PDB file of C-alpha atoms in Angstrom:
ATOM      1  CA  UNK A   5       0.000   0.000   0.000  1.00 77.00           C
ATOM      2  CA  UNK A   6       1.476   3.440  -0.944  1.00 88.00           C
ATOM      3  CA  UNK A   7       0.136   6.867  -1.257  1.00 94.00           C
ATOM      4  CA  UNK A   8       1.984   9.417  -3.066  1.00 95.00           C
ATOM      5  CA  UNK A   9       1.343  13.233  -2.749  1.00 96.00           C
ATOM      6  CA  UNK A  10       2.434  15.813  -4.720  1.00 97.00           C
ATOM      7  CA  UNK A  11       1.958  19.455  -6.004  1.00 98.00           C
ATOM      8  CA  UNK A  12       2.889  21.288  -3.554  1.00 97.00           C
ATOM      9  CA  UNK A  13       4.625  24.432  -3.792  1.00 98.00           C
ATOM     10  CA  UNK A  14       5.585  28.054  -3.005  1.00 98.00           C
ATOM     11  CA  UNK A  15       2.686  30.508  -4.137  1.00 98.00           C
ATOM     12  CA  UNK A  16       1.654  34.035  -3.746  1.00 98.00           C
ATOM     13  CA  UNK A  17      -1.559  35.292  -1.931  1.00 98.00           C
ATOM     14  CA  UNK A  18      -4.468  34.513  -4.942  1.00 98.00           C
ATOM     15  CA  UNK A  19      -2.610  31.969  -6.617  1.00 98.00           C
ATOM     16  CA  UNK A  20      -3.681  28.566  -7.463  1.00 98.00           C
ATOM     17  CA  UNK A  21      -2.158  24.786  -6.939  1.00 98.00           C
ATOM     18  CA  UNK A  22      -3.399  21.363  -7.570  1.00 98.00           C
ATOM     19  CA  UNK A  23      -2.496  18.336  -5.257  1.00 98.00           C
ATOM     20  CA  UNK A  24      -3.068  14.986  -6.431  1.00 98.00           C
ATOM     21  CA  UNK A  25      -2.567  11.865  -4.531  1.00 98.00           C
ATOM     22  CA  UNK A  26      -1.559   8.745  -6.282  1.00 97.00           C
ATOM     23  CA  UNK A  27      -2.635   6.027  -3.932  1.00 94.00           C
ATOM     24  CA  UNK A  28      -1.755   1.720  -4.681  1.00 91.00           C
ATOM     25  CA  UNK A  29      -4.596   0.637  -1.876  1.00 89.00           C
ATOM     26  CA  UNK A  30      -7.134  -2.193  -2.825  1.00 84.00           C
ATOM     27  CA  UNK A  31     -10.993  -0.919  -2.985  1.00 90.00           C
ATOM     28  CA  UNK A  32      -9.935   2.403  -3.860  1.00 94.00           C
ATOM     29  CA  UNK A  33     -13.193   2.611  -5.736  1.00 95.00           C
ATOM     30  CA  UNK A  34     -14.921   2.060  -2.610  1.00 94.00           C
ATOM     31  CA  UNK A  35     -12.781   4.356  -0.744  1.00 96.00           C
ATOM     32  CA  UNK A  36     -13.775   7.668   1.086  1.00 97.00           C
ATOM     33  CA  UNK A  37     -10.771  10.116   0.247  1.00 98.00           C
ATOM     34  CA  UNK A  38      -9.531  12.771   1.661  1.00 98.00           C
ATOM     35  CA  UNK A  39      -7.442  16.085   1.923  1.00 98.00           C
ATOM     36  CA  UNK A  40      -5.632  17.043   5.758  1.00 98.00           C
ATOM     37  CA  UNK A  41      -3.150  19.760   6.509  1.00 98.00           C
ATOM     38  CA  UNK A  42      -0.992  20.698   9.417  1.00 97.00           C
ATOM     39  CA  UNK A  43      -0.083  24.717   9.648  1.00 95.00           C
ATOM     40  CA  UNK A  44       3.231  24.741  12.262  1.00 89.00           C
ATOM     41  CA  UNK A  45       2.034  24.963  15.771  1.00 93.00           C
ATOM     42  CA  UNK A  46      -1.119  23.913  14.959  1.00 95.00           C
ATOM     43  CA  UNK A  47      -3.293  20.572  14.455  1.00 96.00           C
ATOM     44  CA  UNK A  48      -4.426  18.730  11.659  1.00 97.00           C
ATOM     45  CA  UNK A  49      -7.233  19.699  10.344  1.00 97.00           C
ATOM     46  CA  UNK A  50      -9.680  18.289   7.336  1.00 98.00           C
ATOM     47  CA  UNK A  51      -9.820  20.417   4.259  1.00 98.00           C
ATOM     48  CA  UNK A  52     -11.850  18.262   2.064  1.00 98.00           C
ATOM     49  CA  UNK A  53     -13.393  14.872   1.881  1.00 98.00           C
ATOM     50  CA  UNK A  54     -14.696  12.882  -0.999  1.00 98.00           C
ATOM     51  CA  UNK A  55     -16.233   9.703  -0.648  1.00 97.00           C
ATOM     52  CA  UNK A  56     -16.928   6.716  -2.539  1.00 96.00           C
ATOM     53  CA  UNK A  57     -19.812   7.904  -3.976  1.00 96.00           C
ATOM     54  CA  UNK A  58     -18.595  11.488  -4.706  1.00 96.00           C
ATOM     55  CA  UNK A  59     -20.121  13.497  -2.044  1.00 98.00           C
ATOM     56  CA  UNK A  60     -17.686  16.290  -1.263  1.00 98.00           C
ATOM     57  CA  UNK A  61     -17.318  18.304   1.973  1.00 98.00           C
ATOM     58  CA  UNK A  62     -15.014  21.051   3.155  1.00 98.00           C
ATOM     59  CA  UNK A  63     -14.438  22.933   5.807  1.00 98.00           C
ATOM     60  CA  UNK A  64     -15.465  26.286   5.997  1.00 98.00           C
ATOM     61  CA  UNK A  65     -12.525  27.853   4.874  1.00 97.00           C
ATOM     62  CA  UNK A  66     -11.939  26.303   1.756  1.00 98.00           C
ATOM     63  CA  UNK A  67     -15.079  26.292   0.474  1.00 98.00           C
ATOM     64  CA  UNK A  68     -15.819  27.800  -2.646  1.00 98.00           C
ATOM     65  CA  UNK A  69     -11.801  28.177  -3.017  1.00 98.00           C
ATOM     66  CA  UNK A  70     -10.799  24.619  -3.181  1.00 98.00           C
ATOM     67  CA  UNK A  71     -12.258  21.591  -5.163  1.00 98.00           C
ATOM     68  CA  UNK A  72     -11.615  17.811  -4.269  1.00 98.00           C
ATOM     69  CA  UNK A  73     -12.602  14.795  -7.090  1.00 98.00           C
ATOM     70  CA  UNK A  74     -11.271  11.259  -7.938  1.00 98.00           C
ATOM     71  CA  UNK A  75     -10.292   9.581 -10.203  1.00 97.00           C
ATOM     72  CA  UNK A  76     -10.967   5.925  -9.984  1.00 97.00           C
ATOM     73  CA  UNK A  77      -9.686   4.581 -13.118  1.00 96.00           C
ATOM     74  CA  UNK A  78      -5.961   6.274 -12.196  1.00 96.00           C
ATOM     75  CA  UNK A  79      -6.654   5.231  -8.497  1.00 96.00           C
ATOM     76  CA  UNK A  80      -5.569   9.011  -7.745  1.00 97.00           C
ATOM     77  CA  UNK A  81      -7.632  12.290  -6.340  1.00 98.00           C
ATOM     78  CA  UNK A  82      -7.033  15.833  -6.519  1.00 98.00           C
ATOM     79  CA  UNK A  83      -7.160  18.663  -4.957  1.00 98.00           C
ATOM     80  CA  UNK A  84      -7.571  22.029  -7.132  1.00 98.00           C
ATOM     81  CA  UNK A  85      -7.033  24.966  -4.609  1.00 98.00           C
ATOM     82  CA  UNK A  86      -8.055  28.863  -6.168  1.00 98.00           C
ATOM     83  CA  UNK A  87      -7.429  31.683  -4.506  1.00 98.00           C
ATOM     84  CA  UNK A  88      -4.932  30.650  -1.804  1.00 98.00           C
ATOM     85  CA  UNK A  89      -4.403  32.793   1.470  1.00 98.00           C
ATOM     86  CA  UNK A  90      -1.346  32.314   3.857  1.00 96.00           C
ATOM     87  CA  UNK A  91      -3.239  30.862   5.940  1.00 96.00           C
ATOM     88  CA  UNK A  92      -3.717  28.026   3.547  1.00 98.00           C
ATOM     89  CA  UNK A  93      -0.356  27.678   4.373  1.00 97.00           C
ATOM     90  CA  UNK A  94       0.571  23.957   5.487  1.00 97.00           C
ATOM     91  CA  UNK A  95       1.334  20.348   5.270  1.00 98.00           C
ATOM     92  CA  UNK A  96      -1.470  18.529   2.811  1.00 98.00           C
ATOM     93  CA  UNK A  97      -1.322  15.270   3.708  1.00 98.00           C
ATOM     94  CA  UNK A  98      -3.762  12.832   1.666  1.00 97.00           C
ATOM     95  CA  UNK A  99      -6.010  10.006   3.500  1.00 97.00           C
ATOM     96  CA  UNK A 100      -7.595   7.135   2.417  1.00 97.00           C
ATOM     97  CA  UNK A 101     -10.258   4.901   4.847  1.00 96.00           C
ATOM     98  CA  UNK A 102     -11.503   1.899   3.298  1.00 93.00           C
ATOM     99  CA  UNK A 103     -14.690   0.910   5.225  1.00 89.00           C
ATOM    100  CA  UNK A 104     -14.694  -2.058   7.234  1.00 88.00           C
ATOM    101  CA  UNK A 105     -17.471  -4.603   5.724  1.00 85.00           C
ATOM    102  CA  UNK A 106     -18.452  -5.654   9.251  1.00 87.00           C
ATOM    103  CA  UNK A 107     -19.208  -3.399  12.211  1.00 86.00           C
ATOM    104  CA  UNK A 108     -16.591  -5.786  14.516  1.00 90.00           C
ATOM    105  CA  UNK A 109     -14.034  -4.546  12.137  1.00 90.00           C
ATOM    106  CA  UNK A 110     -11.841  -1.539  12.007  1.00 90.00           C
ATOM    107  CA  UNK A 111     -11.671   0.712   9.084  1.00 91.00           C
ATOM    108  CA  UNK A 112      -8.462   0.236   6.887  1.00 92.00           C
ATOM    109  CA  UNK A 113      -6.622   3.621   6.804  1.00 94.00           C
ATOM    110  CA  UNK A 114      -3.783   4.908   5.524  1.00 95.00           C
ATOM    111  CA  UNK A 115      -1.984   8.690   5.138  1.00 96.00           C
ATOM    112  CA  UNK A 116       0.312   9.814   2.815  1.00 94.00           C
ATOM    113  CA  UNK A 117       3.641  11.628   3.529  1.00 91.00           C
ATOM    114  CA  UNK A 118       2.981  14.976   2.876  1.00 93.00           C
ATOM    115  CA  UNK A 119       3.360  17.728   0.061  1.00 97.00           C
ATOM    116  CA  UNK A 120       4.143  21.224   1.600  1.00 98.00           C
ATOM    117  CA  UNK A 121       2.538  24.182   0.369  1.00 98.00           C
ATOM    118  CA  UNK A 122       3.327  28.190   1.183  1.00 98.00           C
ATOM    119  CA  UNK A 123       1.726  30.756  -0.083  1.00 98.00           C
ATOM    120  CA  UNK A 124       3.260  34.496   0.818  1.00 97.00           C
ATOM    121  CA  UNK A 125       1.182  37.375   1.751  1.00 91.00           C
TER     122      UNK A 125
END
């Protein structure tokens, strides 16, 4: 099982970056995705959520500014962020949960390493 992230960059205030996550995980297709980031000193925090059937969420934020979708032929999902502040500014970190099929049963979960993004005021 690996996930990949990348896109991540240095950007100025307004500017625009898309993440995608490349992720080798079984189900994917039945997968709920999903888009974290860490800002130093702080937690981590969602920024968007996508799930198996394609229902999107976002914190409040983002929204409007930032769009998640999959891609379940490429086993990958994206994450198009417009209009970035600094406080966008963070680690993105990409998650995948694979439902359990049986309440007794955890979720499978996994996280990828990280794609830093900065965006100057």
């Amino acid at each position: 099982v690996q996930l990949q992230a990348s896109g991540g960059g240095l950007v100025q205030t307004g500017g625009s970056l898309r993440l995608s996550c490349a992720a080798s995980v079984p189900l994917f297709s039945k997968a709920d995705l999903g888009w974290y980031r860490q800002a130093p000193g702080k937690q981590r925090e969602m920024v968007a959520t996508i799930t198996a059937r394609s229902i999107t969420d976002y914190v409040n934020s983002v929204k409007g500014r930032f769009t998640i979708s999959r891609d379940n032929t490429k086993m990958s999902f994206y994450l198009q962020m417009n209009g970035l502040k600094p406080g966008d500014t963070g680690i993105y970190f990409c998650n995948v949960r694979i439902p359990s099929p049986a309440s007794s049963l955890p979720d499978l979960e996994y996280w990828g390493q990280g794609t830093l993004v900065t965006v100057s005021s």
